[in-house]
Coordinates of C-alpha atoms in Angstrom, one line a residue:
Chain A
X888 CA 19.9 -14.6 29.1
X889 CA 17.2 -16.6 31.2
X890 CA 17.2 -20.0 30.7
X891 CA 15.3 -21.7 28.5
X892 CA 11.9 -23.6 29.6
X893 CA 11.1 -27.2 28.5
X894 CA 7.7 -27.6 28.8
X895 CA 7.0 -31.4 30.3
X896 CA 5.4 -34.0 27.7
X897 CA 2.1 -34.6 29.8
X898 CA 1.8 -30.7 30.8
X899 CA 1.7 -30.8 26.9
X900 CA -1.0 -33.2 26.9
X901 CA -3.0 -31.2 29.1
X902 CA -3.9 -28.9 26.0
X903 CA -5.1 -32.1 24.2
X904 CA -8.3 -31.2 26.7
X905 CA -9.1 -27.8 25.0
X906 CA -9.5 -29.9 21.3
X907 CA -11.8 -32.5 23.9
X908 CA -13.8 -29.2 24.7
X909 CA -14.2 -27.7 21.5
X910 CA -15.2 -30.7 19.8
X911 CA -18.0 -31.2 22.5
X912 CA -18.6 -27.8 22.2
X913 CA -19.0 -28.3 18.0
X914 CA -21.4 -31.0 18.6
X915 CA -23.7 -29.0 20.9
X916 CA -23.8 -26.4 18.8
X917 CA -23.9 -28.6 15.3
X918 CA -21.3 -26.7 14.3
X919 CA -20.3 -30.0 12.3
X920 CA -16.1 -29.4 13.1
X921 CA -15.7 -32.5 15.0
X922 CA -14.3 -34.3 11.9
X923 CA -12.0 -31.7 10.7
X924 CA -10.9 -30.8 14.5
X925 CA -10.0 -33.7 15.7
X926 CA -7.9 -34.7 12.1
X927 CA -6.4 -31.5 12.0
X928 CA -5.1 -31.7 15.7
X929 CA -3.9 -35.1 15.1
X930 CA -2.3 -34.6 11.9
X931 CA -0.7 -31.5 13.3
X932 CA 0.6 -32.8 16.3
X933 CA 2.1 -36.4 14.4
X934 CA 3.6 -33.6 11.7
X935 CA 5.3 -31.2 13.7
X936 CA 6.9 -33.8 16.2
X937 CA 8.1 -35.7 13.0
X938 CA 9.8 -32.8 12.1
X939 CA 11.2 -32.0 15.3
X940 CA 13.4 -35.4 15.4
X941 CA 14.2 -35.0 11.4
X942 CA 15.7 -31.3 12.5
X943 CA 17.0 -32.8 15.7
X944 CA 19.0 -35.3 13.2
X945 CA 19.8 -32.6 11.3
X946 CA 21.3 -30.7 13.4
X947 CA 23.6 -33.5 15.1
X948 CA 24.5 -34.7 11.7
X949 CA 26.0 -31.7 10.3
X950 CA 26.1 -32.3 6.4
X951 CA 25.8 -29.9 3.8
X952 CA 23.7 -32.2 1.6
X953 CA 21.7 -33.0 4.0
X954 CA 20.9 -29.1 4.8
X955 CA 20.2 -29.1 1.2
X956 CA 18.2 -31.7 0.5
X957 CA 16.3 -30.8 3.0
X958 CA 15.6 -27.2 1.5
X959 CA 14.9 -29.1 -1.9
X960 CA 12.3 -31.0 -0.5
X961 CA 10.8 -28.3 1.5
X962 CA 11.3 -26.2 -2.0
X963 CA 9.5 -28.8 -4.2
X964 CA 6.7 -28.6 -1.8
X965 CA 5.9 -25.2 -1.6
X966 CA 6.0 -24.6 -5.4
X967 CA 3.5 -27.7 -5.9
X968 CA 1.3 -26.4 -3.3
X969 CA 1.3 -23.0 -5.2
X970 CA 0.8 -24.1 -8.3
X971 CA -1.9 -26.6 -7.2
X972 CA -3.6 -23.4 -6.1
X973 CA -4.3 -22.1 -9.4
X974 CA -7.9 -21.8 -10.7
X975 CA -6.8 -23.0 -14.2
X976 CA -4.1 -25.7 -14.0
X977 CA -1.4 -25.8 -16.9
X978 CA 1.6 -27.5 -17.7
X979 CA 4.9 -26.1 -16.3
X980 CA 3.5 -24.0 -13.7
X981 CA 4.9 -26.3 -11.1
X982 CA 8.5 -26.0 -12.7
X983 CA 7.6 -22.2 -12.8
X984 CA 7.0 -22.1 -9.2
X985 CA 10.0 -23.7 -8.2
X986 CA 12.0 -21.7 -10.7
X987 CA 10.4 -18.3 -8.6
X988 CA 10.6 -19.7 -5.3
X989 CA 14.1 -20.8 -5.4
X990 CA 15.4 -17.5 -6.5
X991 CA 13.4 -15.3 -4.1
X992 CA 14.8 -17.8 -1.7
X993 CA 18.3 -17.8 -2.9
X994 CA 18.5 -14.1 -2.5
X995 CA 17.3 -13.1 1.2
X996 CA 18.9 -16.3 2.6
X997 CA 22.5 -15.4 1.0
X998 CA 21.6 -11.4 2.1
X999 CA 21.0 -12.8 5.8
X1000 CA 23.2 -15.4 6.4
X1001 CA 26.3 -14.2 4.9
X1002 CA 25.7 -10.5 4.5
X1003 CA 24.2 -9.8 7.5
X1004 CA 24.1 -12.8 10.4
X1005 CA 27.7 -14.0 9.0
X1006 CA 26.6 -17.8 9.7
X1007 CA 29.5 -19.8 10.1
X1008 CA 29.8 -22.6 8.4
X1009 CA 27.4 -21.2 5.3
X1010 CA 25.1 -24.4 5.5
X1011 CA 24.4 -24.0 9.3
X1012 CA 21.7 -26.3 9.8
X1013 CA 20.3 -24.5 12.6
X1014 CA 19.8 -21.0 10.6
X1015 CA 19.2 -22.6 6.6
X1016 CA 15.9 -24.7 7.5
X1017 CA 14.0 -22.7 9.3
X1018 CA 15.1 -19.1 7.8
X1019 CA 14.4 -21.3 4.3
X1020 CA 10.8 -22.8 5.3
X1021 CA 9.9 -19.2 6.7
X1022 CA 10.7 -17.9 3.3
X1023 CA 9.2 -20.0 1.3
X1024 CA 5.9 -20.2 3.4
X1025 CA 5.4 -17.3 3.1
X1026 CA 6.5 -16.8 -0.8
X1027 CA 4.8 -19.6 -1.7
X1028 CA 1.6 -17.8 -0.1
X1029 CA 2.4 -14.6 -1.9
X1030 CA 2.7 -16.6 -5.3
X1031 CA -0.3 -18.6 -5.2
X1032 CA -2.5 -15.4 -4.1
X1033 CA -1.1 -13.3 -7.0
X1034 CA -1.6 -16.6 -9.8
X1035 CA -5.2 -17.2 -8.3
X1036 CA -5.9 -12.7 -9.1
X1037 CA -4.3 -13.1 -11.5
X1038 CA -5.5 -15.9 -13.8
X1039 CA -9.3 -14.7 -12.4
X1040 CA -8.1 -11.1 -14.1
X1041 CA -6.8 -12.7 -17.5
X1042 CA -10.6 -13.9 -17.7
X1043 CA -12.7 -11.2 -16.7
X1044 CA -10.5 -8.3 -18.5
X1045 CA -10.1 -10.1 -21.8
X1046 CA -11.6 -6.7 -23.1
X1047 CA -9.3 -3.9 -22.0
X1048 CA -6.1 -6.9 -23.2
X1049 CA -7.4 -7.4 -26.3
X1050 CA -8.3 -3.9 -26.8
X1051 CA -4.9 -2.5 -25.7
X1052 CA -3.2 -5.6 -28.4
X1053 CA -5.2 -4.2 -31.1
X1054 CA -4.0 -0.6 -30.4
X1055 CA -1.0 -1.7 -30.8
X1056 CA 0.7 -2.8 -27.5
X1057 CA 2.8 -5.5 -27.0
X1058 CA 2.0 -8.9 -25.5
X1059 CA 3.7 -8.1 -22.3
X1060 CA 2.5 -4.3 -22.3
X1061 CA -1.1 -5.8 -22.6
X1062 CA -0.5 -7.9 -19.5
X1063 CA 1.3 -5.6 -17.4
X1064 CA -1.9 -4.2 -15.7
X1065 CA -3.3 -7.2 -14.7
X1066 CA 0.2 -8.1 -13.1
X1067 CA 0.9 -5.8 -11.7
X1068 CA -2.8 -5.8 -9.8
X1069 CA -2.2 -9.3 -8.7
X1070 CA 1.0 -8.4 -7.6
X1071 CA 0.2 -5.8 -5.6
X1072 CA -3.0 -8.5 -4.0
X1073 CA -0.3 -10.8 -3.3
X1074 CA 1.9 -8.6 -1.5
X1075 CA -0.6 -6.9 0.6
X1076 CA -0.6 -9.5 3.6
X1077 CA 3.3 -8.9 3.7
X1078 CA 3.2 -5.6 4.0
X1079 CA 0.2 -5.3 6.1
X1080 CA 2.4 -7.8 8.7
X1081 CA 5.0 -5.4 9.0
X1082 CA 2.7 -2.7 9.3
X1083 CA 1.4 -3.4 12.2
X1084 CA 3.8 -5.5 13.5
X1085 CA 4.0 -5.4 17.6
X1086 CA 0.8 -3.7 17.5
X1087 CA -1.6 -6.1 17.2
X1088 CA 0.3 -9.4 18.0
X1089 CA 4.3 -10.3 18.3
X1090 CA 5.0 -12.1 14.9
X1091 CA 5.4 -15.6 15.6
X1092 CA 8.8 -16.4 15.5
X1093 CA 9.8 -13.2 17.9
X1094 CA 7.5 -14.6 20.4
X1095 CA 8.9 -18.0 20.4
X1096 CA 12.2 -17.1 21.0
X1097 CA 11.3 -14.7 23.7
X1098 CA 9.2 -17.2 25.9
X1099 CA 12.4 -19.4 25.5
X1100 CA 14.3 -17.0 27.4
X1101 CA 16.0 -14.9 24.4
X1102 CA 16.6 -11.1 25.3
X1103 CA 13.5 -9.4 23.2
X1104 CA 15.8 -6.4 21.7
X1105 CA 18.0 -9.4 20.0
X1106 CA 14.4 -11.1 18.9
X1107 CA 13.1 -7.7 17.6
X1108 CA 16.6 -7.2 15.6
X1109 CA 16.1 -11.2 14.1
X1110 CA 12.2 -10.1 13.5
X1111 CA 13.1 -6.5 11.7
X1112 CA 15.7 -8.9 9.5
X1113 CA 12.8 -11.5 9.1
X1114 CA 10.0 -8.4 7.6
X1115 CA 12.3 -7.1 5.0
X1116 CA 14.0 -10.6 4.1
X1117 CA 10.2 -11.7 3.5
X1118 CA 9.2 -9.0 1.4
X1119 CA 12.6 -9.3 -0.8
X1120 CA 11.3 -13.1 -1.9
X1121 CA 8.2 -12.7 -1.3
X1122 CA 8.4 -9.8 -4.4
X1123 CA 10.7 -11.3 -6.3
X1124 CA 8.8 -14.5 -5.9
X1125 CA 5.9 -14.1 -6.7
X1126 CA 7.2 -11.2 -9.9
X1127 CA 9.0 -14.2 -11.6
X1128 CA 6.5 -16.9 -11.2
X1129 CA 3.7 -13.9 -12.6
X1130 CA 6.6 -13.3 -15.4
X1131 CA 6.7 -17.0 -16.0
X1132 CA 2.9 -17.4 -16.1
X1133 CA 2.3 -14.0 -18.7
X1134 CA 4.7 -16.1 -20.7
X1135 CA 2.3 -18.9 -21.4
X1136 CA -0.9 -16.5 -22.0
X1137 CA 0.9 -14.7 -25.2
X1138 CA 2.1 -16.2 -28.2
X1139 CA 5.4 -14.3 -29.9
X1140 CA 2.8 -12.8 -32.5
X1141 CA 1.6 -10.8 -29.6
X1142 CA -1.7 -12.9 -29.5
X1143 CA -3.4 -13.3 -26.4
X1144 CA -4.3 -17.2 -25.6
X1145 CA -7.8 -16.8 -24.9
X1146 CA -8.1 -20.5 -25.3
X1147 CA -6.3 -20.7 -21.7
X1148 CA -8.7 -18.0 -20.2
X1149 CA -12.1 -20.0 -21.1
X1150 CA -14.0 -22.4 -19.8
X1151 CA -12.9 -24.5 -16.5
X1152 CA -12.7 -21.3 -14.4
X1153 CA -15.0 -21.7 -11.6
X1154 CA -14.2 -20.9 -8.1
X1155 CA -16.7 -24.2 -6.7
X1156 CA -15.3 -26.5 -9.3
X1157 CA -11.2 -25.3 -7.9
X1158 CA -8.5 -27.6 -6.4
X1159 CA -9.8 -30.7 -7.7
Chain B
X1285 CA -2.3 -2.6 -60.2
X1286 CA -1.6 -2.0 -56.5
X1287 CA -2.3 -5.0 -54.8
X1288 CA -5.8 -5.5 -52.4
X1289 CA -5.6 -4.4 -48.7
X1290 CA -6.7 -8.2 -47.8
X1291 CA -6.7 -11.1 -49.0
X1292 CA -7.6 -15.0 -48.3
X1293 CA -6.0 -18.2 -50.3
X1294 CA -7.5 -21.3 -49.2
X1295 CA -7.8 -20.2 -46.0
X1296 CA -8.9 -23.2 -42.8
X1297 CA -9.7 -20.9 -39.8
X1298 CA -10.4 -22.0 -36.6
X1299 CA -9.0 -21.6 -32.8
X1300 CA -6.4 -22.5 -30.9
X1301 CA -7.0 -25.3 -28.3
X1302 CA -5.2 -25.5 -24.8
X1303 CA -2.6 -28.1 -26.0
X1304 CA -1.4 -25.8 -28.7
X1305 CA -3.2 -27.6 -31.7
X1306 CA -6.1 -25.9 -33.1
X1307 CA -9.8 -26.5 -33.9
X1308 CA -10.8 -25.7 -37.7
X1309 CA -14.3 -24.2 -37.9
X1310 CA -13.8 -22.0 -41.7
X1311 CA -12.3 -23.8 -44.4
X1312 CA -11.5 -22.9 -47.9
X1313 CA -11.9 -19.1 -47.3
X1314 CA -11.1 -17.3 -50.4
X1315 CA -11.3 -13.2 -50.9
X1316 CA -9.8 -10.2 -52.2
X1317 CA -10.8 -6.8 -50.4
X1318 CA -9.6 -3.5 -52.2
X1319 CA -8.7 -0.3 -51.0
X1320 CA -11.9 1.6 -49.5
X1321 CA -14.2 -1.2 -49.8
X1322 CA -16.7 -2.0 -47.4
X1323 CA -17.5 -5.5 -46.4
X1324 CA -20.3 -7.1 -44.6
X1325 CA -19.9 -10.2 -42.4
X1326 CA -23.1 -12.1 -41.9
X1327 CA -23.2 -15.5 -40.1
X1328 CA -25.3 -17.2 -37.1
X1329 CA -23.4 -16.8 -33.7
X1330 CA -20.7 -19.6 -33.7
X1331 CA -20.4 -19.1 -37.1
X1332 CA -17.0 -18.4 -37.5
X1333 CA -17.5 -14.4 -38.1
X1334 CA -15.3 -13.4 -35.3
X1335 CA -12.6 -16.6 -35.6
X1336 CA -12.6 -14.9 -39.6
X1337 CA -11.9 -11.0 -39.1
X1338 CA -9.5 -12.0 -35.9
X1339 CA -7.1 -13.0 -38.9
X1340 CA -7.2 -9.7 -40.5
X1341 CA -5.3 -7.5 -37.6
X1342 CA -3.0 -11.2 -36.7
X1343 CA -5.1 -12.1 -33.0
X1344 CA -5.0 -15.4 -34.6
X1345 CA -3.0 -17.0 -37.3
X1346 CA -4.7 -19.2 -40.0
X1347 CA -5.0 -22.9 -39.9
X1348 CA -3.9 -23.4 -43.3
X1349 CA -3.6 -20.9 -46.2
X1350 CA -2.4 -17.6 -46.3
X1351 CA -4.1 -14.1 -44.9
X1352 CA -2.1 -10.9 -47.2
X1353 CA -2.5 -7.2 -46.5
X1354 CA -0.9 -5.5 -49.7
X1355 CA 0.7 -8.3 -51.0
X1356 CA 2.6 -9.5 -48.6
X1357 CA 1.8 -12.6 -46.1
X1358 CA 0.5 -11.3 -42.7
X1359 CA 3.1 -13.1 -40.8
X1360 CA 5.7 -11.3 -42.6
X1361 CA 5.1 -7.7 -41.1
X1362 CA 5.7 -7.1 -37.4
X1363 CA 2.2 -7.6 -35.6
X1364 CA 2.7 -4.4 -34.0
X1365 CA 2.8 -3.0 -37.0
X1366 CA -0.1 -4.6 -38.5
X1367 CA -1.9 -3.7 -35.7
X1368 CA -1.8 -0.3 -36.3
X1369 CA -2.3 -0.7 -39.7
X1370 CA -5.3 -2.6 -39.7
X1371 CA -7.4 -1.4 -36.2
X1372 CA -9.9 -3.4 -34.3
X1373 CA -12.6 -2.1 -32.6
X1374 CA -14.5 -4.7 -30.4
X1375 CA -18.1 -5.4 -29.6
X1376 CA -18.1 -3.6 -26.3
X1377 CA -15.9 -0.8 -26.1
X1378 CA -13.4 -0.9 -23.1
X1379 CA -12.7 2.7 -22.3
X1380 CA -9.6 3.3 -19.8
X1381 CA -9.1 5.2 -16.6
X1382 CA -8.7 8.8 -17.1
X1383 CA -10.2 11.4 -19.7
X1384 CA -11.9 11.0 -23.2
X1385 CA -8.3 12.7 -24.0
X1386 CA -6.0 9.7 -22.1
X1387 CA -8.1 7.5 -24.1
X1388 CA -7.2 9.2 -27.4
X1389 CA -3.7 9.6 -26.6
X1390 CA -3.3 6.0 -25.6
X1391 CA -0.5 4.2 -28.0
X1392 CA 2.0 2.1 -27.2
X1393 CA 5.7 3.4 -26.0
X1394 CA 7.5 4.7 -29.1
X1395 CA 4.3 5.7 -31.1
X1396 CA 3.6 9.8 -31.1
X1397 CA 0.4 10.2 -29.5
X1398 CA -2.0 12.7 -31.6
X1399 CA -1.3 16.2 -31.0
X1400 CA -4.4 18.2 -29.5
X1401 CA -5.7 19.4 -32.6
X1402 CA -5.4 16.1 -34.1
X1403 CA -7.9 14.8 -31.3
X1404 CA -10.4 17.7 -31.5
X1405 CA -10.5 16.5 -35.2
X1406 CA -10.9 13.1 -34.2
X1407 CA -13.9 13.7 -32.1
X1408 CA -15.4 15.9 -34.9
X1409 CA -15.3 13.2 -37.3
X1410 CA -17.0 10.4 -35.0
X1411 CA -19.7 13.4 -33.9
X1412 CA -18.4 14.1 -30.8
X1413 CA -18.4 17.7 -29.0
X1414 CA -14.7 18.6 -28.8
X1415 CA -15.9 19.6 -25.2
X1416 CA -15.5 15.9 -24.3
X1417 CA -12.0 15.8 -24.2
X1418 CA -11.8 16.6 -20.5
X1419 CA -14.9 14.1 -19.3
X1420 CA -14.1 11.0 -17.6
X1421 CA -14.5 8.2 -20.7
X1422 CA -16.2 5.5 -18.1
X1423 CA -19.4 8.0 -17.7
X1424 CA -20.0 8.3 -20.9
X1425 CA -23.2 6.4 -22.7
X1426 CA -22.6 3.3 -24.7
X1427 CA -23.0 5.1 -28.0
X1428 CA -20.2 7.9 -27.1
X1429 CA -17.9 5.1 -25.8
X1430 CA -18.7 3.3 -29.1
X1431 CA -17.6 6.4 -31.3
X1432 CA -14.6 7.4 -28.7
X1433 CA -13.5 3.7 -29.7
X1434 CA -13.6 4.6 -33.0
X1435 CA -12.0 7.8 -33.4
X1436 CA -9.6 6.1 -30.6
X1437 CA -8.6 3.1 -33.5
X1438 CA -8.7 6.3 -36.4
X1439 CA -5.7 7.9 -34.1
X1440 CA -3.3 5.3 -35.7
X1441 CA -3.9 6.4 -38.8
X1442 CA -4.6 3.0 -40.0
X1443 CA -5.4 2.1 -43.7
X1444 CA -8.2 -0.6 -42.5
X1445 CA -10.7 -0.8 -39.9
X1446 CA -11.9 -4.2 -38.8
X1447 CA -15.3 -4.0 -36.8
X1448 CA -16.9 -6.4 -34.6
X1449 CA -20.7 -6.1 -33.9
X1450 CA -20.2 -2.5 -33.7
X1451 CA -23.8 -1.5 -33.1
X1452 CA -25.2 -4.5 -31.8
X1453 CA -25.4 -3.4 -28.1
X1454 CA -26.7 0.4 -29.0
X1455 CA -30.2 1.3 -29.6
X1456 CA -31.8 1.7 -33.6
X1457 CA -31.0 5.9 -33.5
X1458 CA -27.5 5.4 -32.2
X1459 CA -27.1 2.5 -34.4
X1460 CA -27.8 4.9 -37.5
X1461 CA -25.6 7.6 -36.5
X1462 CA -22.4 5.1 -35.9
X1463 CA -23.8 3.5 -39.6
X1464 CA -23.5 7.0 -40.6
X1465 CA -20.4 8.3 -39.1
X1466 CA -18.5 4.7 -40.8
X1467 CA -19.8 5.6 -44.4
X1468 CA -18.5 8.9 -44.1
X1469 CA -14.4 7.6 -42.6
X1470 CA -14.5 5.4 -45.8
X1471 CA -15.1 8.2 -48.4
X1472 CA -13.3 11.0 -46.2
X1473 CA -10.5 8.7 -45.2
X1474 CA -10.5 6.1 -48.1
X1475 CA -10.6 4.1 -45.4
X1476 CA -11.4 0.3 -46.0
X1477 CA -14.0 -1.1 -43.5
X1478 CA -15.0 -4.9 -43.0
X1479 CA -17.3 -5.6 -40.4
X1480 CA -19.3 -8.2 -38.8
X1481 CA -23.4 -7.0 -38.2
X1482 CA -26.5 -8.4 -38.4
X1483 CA -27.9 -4.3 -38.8
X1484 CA -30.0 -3.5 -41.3
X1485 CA -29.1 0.2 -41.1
X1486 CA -25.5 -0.9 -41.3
X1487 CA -26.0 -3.0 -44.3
X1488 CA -27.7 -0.6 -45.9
X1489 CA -25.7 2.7 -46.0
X1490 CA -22.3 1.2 -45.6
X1491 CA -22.1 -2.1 -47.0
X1492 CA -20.9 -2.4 -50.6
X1493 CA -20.0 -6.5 -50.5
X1494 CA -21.7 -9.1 -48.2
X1495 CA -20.2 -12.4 -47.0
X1496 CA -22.5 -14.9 -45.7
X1497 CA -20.4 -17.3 -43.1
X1498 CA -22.6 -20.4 -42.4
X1499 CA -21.0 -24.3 -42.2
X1500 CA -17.9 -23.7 -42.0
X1501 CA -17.4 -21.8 -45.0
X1502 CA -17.5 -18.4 -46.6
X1503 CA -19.9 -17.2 -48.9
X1504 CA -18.3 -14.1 -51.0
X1505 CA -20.3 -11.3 -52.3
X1506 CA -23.8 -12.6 -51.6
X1507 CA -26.8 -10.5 -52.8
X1508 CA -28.8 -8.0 -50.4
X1509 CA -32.2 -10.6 -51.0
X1510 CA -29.8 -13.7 -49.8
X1511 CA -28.6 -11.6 -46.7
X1512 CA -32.4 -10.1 -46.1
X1513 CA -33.6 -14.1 -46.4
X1514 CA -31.0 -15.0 -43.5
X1515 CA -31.6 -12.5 -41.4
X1516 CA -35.3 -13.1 -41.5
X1517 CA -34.8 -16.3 -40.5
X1518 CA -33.2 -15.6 -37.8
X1519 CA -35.9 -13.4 -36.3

């Protein structure tokens, strides 16, 4: 194995120029960015060096609880960002997301730390946090994708759902064609990843390890682990928290809550 | 005496709100409909007419009051099965993906779909060519979809047929025939038919009661000169 490159702090700095360049470049052209580029460089930057001395500590400190607190927080996170995400806010869909999300999580973490990495000990810092945030990005993704279809489906196809009730069909039978549209939107961008994975670009994580000097046939066999890992939560993710949501939308009369389908959907008037 | 297909006792209607309360727009609904009746809702839009027949088939529950079919509270059969007992067939008819025959043979898991002779009957009873059965249900013209929905709601052999605006978006010939077609289900069928229109053709061959829903209440058995007054004032 090669030895791994630091890059220098200043040699860093150098690419602080290219933001310098394109916001000169936004101004000439009116693209109107400058704001937004120069914040979101910024706020980037400040973020992810945070987070590299809060793993550094991490990883010296070497506590279970501190592994998982750290997964909670990242956890409670993701599920309010999906749930925030939602065209039509309700109650709960927060504590659904988490609910989803943690399970999903649960399950390809335990498959590929213990089943098929064997991390010793269990709660290894170094392979919980970011496995766990890589998860439950991209779950959390997944989840708000298929609530955003399919809340926007419980609207527009109050016809075929209330046609299929009155013939007779259950609550969740009436539902299930909506779901399982918004669950197949949602997992599209998974799939399509894998699909064409090392054709059009090396998935990010492979390509970090290999310019740090790591073998590329062991960063193809962590990447390969990575695809299928994400599409186990990322299914079972978003399923649940689709499960969770069809729960709130029928009543046990089998009555379809158009009350919660009306009104306040508007795509301009979203994530207020 | 066998007790009415529906009935209302001090009935509040309204719908449900977002917090899980409700907002009362009918109250003090009160009516009996018997076996092969055929009853006329009339009302302004935002009336109440649709918020009213939703309780007859369970999409919503009542306020206040008690909703029977045969003597026995709504809420005490399984909605499933009052479903199929009491059919709905909506303003628009949603036709599925697939054939004129997936459409007919569309029923929940555990229900025996209509055997193939059962549907050609079907179709002949709305007016339909039994030809149809094979042709894609989407391509079909409003009035066709209108009548597949009905013979669609008839394959559940239900004892009641609860219809919203059913000829409101076809055009005055089409409108006749589906006028038509309902008269002859509730003598063929002894089929009991309630149904919100504002159609003269409607009123006139099929109706034999007319409720007039206006502020918030409901105005039982209203004569044909009340109804003909309302409707002209809404023209």
């Amino acid at each position: 194995m090669k030895e791994i490159v630091d890059i220098e702090w200043w040699r860093l700095g150098l690419s602080a120029l290219a933001v310098v360049v394109l916001i000169a470049l936004s101004r000439i052209i009116r693209l109107n960015l400058e704001r937004s580029l120069a914040i979101s460089a910024l706020r980037g930057t400040v973020q992810l060096l945070a987070i590299g001395y809060v793993l550094t500590a991490i990883f010296s400190i070497k506590h279970p609880g501190l592994v998982l607190g750290t997964l909670l927080i990242m956890l409670t996170v993701a599920a309010w960002t999906a749930a925030s995400r939602l065209p039509r806010r309700l109650p709960g869909m927060t504590f659904f997301a988490s609910g989803a999300l943690v399970v999903g999580m649960s399950i390809s973490l335990f498959f590929m730390t213990e089943v098929v990495i064997g991390v010793e000990p269990w709660w290894d810092p170094q392979h919980l946090i970011p496995l766990g945030g890589m998860l439950l990005g991209n779950a959390m993704n997944a989840a708000s994708l298929g609530g955003d279809r399919f809340q926007e489906e419980l609207r527009s196809r109050r016809g075929e759902i209330e046609t299929m009730l009155a013939l007779g069909f259950s609550g969740p039978a009436a539902l299930h064609p909506p779901l399982s549209r918004s669950l197949r939107a949602a997992m599209i961008p998974t799939i399509n990843a894998f699909m064409v994975a090392g054709l059009v670009q090396l998935p990010g994580m492979m390509t970090g390890q290999i310019l740090s000097g790591v073998d590329p046939l062991i960063a193809v066999k962590y990447q390969i682990l990575i695809f299928i890992m994400l599409m186990l939560s990322t299914t079972t993710s978003t399923w649940l928290f689709l499960l969770l949501v069809r729960g709130r939308y029928i009543t046990p009369a089998h009555q379809f809550r158009t009350e919660l389908t009306m009104g306040t959907y508007s795509p301009s008037r979203r994530r207020k | 005496m066998t007790a009415p297909v529906f009935e209302c006792r001090d009935v509040a209607a309204g719908h449900r709100t977002e917090g899980g309360g409700s907002k009362t727009v009918l109250e003090s609904v009160n009516f009996v409909v018997d076996e092969a009746e055929a009853v006329a809702i009339v009302g302004a839009s935002g009336s109440g007419k649709s918020t009213l027949v939703r309780l007859l088939n369970r999409f919503d529950d009542p306020v206040r009051g008690t909703v029977s079919f045969r003597g026995r509270p709504i809420q005490d059969y399984d909605p499933l099965e009052i479903r199929r007992k009491v059919a709905l067939v909506l303003q628009t008819p949603v036709m599925f993906d697939g054939t004129v025959r997936d459409n007919l043979s569309m029923g929940p898991a555990g229900v025996t779909p209509p055997t193939e002779a059962a549907m050609r009957e079907l179709l002949e009873e709305v007016g339909l060519a039994t030809s149809l059965l094979d042709h894609s249900a989407e391509q079909l013209s409003g009035g066709e979809k209108q009548r597949i929905a009905i013979a669609r709601a008839l394959a559940g052999e239900p004892d009641a047929i609860v219809l919203d605006e059913p000829t409101s978006a076809l055009d005055p010939k089409t409108a006749a025939l589906v006028a038509k077609i309902l008269n002859d289900l509730r003598s063929s069928r002894q089929l009991t038919l309630v149904f919100i229109t504002h159609a003269r053709e409607l009123l006139a061959l099929v109706a034999g009661r007319r409720f007039l829903v206006h502020d918030g209440r409901v105005d039982v058995d209203v004569s044909p000169e009340r109804i003909e007054k309302f409707l002209e004032a809404g023209e």
